[in-house]
Short mmCIF file of C-alpha atoms in Angstrom, two decimals:
data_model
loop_
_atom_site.label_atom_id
_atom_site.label_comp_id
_atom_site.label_asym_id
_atom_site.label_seq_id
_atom_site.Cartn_x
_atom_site.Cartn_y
_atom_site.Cartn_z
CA UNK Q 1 3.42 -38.75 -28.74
CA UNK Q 2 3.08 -37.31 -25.44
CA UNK Q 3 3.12 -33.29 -25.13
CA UNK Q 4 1.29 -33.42 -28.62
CA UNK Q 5 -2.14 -33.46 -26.69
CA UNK Q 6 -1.33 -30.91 -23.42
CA UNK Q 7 -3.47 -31.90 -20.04
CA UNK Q 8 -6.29 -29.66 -20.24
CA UNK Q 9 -7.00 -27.13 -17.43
CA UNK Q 10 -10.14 -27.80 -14.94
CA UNK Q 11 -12.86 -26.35 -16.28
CA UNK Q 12 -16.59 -25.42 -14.76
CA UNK Q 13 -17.73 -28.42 -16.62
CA UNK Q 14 -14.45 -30.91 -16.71
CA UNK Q 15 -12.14 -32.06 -13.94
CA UNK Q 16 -9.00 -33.90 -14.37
CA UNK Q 17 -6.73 -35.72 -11.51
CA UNK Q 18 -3.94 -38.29 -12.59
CA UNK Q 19 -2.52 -40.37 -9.57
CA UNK Q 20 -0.28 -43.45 -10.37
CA UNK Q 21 -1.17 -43.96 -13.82
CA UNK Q 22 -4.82 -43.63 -12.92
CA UNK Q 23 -6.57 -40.82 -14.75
CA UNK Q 24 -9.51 -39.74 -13.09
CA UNK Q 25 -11.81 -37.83 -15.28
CA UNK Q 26 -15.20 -36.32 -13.66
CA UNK Q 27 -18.04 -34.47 -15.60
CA UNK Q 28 -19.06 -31.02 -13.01
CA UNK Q 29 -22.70 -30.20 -13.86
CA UNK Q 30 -24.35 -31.56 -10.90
CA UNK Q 31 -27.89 -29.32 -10.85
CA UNK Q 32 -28.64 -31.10 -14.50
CA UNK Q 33 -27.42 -34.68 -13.07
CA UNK Q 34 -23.85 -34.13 -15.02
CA UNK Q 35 -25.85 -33.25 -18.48
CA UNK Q 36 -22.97 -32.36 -20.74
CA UNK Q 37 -22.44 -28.81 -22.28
CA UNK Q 38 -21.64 -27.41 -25.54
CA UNK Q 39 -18.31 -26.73 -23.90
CA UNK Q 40 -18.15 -29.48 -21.89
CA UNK Q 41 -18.05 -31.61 -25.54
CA UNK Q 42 -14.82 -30.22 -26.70
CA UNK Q 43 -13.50 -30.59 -23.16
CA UNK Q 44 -14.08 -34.13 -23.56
CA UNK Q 45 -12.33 -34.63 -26.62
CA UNK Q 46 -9.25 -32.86 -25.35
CA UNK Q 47 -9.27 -34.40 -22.35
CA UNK Q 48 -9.21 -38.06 -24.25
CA UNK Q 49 -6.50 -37.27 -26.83
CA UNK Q 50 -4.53 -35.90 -23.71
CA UNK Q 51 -5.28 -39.27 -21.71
CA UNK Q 52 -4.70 -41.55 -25.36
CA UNK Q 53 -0.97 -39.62 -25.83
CA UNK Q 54 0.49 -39.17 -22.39
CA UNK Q 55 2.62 -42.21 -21.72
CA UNK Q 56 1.84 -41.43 -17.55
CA UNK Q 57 -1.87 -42.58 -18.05
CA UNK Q 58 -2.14 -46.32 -17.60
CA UNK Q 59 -6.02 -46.27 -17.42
CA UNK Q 60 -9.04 -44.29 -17.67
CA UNK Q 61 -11.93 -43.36 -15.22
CA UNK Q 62 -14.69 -41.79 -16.29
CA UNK Q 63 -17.12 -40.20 -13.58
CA UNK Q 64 -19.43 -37.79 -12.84
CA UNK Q 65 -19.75 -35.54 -10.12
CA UNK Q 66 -21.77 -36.56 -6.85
CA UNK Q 67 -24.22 -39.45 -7.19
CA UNK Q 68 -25.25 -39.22 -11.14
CA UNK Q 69 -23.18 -40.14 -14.00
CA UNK Q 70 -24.44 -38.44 -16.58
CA UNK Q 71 -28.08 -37.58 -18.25
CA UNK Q 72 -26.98 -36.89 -21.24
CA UNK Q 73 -26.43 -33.97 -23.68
CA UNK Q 74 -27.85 -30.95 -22.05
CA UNK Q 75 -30.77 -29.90 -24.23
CA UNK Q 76 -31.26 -26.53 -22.89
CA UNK Q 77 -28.00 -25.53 -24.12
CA UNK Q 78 -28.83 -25.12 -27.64
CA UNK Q 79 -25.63 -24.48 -30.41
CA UNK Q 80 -25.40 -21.14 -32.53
CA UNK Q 81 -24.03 -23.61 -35.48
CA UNK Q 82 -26.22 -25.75 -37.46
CA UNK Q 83 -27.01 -28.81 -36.08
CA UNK Q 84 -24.58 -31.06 -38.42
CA UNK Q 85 -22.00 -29.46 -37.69
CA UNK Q 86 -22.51 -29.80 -33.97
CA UNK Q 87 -23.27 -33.14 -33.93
CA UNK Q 88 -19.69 -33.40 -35.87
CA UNK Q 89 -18.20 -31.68 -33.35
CA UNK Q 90 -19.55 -33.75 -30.36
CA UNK Q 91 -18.62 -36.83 -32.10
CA UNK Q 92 -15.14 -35.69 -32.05
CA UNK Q 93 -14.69 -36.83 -28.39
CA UNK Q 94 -16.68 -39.84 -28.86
CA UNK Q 95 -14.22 -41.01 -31.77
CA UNK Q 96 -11.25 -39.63 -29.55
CA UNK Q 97 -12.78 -42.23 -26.53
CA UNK Q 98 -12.26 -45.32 -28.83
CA UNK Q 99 -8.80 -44.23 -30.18
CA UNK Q 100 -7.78 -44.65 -26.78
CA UNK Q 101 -5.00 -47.20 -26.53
CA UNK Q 102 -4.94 -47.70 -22.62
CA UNK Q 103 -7.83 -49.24 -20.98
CA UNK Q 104 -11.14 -47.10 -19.55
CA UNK Q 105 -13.32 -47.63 -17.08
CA UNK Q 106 -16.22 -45.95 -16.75
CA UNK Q 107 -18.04 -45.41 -12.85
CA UNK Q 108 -21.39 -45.23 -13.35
CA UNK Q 109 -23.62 -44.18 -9.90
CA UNK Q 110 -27.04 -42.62 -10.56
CA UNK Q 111 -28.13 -42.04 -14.02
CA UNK Q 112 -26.46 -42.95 -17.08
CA UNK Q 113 -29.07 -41.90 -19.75
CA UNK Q 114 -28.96 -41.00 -23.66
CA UNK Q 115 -25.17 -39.95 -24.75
CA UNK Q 116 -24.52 -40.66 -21.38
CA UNK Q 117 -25.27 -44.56 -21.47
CA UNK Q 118 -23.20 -44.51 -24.73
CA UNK Q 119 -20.33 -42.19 -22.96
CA UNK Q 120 -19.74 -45.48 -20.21
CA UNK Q 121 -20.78 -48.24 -22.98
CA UNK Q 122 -17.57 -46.42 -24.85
CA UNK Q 123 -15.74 -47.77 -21.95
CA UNK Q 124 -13.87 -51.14 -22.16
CA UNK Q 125 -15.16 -51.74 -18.93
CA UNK Q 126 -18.01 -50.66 -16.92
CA UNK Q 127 -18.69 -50.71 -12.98
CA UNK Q 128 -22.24 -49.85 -11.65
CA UNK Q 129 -23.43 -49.58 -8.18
CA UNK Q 130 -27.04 -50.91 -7.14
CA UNK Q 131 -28.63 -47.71 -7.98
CA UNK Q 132 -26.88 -47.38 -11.09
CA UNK Q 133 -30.11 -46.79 -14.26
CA UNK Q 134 -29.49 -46.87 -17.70
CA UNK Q 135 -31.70 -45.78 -20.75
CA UNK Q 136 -31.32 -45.33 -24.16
CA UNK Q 137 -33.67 -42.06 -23.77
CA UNK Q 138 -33.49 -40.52 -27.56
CA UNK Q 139 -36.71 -41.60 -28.78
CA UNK Q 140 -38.83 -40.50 -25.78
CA UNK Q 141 -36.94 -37.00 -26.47
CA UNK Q 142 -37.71 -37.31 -30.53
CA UNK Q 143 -34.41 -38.19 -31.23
CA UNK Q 144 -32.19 -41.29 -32.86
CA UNK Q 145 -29.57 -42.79 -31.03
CA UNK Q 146 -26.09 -40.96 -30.87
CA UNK Q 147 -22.64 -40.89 -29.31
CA UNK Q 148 -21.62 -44.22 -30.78
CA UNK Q 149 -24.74 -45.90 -29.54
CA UNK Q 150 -25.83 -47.54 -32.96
CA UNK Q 151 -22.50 -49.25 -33.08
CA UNK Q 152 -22.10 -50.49 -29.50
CA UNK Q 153 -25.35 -51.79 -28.41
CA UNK Q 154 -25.37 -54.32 -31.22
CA UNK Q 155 -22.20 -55.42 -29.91
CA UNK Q 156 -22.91 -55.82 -26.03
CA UNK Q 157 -26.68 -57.14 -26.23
CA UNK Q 158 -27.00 -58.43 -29.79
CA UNK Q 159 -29.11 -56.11 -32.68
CA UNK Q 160 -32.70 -57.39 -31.30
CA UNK Q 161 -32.18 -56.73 -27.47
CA UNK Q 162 -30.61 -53.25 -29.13
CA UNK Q 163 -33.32 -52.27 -30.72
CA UNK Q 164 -35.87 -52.93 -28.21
CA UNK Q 165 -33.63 -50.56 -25.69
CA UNK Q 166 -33.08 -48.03 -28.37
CA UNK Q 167 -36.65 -48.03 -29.75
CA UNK Q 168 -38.90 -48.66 -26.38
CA UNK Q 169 -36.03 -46.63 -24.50
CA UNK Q 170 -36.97 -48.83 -20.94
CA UNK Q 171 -34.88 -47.70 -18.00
CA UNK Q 172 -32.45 -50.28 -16.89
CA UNK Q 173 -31.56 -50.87 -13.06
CA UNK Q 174 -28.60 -51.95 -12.68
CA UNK Q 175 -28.98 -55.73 -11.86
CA UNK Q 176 -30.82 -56.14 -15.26
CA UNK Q 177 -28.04 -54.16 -17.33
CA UNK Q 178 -25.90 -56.84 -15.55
CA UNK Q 179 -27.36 -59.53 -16.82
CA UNK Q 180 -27.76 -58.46 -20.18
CA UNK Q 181 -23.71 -57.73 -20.59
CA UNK Q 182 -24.09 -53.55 -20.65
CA UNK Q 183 -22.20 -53.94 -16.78
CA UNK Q 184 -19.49 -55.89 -16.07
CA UNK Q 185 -20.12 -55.75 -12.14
CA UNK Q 186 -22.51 -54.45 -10.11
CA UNK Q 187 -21.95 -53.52 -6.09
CA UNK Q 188 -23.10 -51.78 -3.40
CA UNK Q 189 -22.75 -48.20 -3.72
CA UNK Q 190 -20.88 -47.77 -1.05
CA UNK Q 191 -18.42 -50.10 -2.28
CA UNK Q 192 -18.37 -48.55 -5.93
CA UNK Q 193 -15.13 -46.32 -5.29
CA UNK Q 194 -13.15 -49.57 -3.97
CA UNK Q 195 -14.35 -52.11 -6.64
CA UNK Q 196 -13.18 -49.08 -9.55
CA UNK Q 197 -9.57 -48.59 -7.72
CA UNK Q 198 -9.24 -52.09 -7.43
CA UNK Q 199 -9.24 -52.61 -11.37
CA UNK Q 200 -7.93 -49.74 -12.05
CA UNK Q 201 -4.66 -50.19 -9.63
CA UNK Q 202 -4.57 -53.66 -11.56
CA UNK Q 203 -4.61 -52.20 -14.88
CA UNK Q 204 -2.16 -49.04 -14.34
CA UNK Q 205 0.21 -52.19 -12.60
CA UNK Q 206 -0.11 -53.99 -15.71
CA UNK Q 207 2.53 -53.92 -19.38
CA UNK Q 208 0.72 -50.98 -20.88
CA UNK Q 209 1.81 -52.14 -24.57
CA UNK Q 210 0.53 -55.57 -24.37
CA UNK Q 211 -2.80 -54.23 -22.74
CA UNK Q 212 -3.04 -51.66 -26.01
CA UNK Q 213 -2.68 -54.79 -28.45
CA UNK Q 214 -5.22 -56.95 -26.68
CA UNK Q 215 -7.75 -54.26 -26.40
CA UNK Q 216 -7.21 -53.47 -29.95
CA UNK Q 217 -7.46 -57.04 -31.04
CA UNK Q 218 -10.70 -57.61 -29.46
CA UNK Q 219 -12.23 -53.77 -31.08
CA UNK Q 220 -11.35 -55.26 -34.06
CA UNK Q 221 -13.23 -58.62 -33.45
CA UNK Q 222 -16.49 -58.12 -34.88
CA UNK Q 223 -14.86 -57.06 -38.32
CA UNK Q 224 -12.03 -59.69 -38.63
CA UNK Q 225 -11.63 -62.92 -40.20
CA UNK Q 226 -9.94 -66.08 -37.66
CA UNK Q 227 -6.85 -65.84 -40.31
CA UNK Q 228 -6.61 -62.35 -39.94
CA UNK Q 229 -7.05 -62.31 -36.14
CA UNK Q 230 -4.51 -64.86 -35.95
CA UNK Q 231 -2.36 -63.09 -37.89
CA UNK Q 232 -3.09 -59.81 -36.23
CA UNK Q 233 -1.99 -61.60 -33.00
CA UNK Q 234 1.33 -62.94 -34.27
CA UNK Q 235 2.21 -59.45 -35.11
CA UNK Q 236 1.33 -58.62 -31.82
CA UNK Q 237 2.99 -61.15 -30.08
CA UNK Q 238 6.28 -60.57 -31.85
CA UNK Q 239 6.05 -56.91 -30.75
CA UNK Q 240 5.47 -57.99 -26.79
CA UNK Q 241 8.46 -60.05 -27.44
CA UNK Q 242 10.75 -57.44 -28.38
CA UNK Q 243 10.14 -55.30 -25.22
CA UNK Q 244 11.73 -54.83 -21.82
CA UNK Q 245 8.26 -55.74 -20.44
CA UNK Q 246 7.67 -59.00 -21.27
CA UNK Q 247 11.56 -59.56 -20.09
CA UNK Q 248 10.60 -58.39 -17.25
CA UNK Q 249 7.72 -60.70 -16.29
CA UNK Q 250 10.06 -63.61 -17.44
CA UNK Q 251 12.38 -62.41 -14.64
CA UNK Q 252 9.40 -61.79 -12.09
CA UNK Q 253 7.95 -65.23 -12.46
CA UNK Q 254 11.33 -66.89 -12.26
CA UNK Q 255 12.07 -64.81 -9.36
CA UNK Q 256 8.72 -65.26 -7.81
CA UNK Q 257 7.66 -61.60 -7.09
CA UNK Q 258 5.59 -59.22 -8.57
CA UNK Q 259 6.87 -57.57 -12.14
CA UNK Q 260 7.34 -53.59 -12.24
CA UNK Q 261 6.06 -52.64 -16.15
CA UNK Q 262 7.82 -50.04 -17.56
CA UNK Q 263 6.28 -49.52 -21.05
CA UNK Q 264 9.56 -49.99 -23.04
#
């Protein structure tokens, strides 16, 4: 319910903007390439519950100050908990990411390396600009995977293409984490603020419960039967039916204009 999950403040590591359903949120650690803090963890994870309960959110950015997206967790910032329980604690915001019922998109310039890779792969959608890189970077640090990264690449690139970026930890450019499905589009980075508002003024436009119930249908894909995705989208269906939304687009297209979404 919104108010349950207050917008959090600005922070040194966090900043928040919400414009026309568009929530814009932008990790602030530019010296380390936008490596993210101890604080800068929990920050996240309010900052998605607030974005997942406030009905005024119709999608997700997720950015990173100047021209890096993120390099990861910052190493140099070590916790005064043991390490379990910090690795709980970051997960928090990763698990609070895919709870999400609105769409995300994540805007990925510069790096996008370790937890940060698996920070934009969280993202249902992911635009890159021509200098975009990508790298699984754990095991050249003496690490495993993390953030969600064990359960995602599998999905976008298929368990042996996953391994051999998880194992070998290559960096990507962006054209070749195009092809391989970790990008949805790739542009000019001096186009990569247009080609993000354009989707995202699409998807804030769009009936935000009928978005939820797609996205959720297709999270659900990989661990679903057909009869129980069928069924899952009958129930669905019957739900879009029932609200003033998809009234509304019946009127719009009979009308022949564009439909104004509501929610209800």
């Amino acid at each position: 319910m919104p108010g349950n999950h207050p917008r959090p403040d600005d922070s040194d590591g966090i900043r928040i903007s919400l414009h026309e359903g568009v929530a814009t949120l932008t990790l602030v650690n530019p010296r380390r390439k936008n490596a993210i803090t101890n604080a800068m963890w929990g920050e996240l994870a309010l900052a998605f519950r607030w974005a997942g309960a406030d009905d005024d959110v119709r999608v997700l950015v997720i950015t990173g100050e100047g021209d890096e997206f993120c390099s990861g967790a910052d190493l140099s910032d070590a916790p005064d908990v043991h390490w379990l329980d910090h690795l709980n604690y970051i997960n928090e915001g990763c698990l609070a990411l895919h709870a999400m019922a609105c769409p995300t998109i994540a805007r990925v310039d510069g790096i996008a390396a370790g937890a940060g890779m698996n920070l934009a792969l969280g993202c249902d959608l992911v635009i890159a600009s021509d200098r975009a890189r990508f790298c699984e970077i754990f095991s050249r640090r003496g690490l495993s995977i993390d953030y969600g990264g064990s359960w995602l690449l599998p999905q976008r690139v298929g368990l042996h293409k996953a391994k051999e970026l998880a194992l070998l930890a290559p960096m990507l450019d962006a054209a070749e984490a195009e092809r391989i499905g970790l990008v949805n589009k790739m542009v000019p980075a001096d186009e990569l603020d247009a080609a993000v508002a354009a989707w995202a003024v699409q998807l804030a436009a769009g009936p935000p419960i009928a978005l939820a119930q797609t996205k959720a249908l297709l999270d659900r894909a990989a661990s679903t039967t057909l009869p129980e995705a069928v069924a899952a989208e009958a129930a669905a269906q019957t739900v879009n039916f029932g609200t003033a939304d998809t009234a509304e687009a019946l009127r719009a297209f009979v009308q022949k204009r564009e439909p104004k979404y509501t929610g209800r």
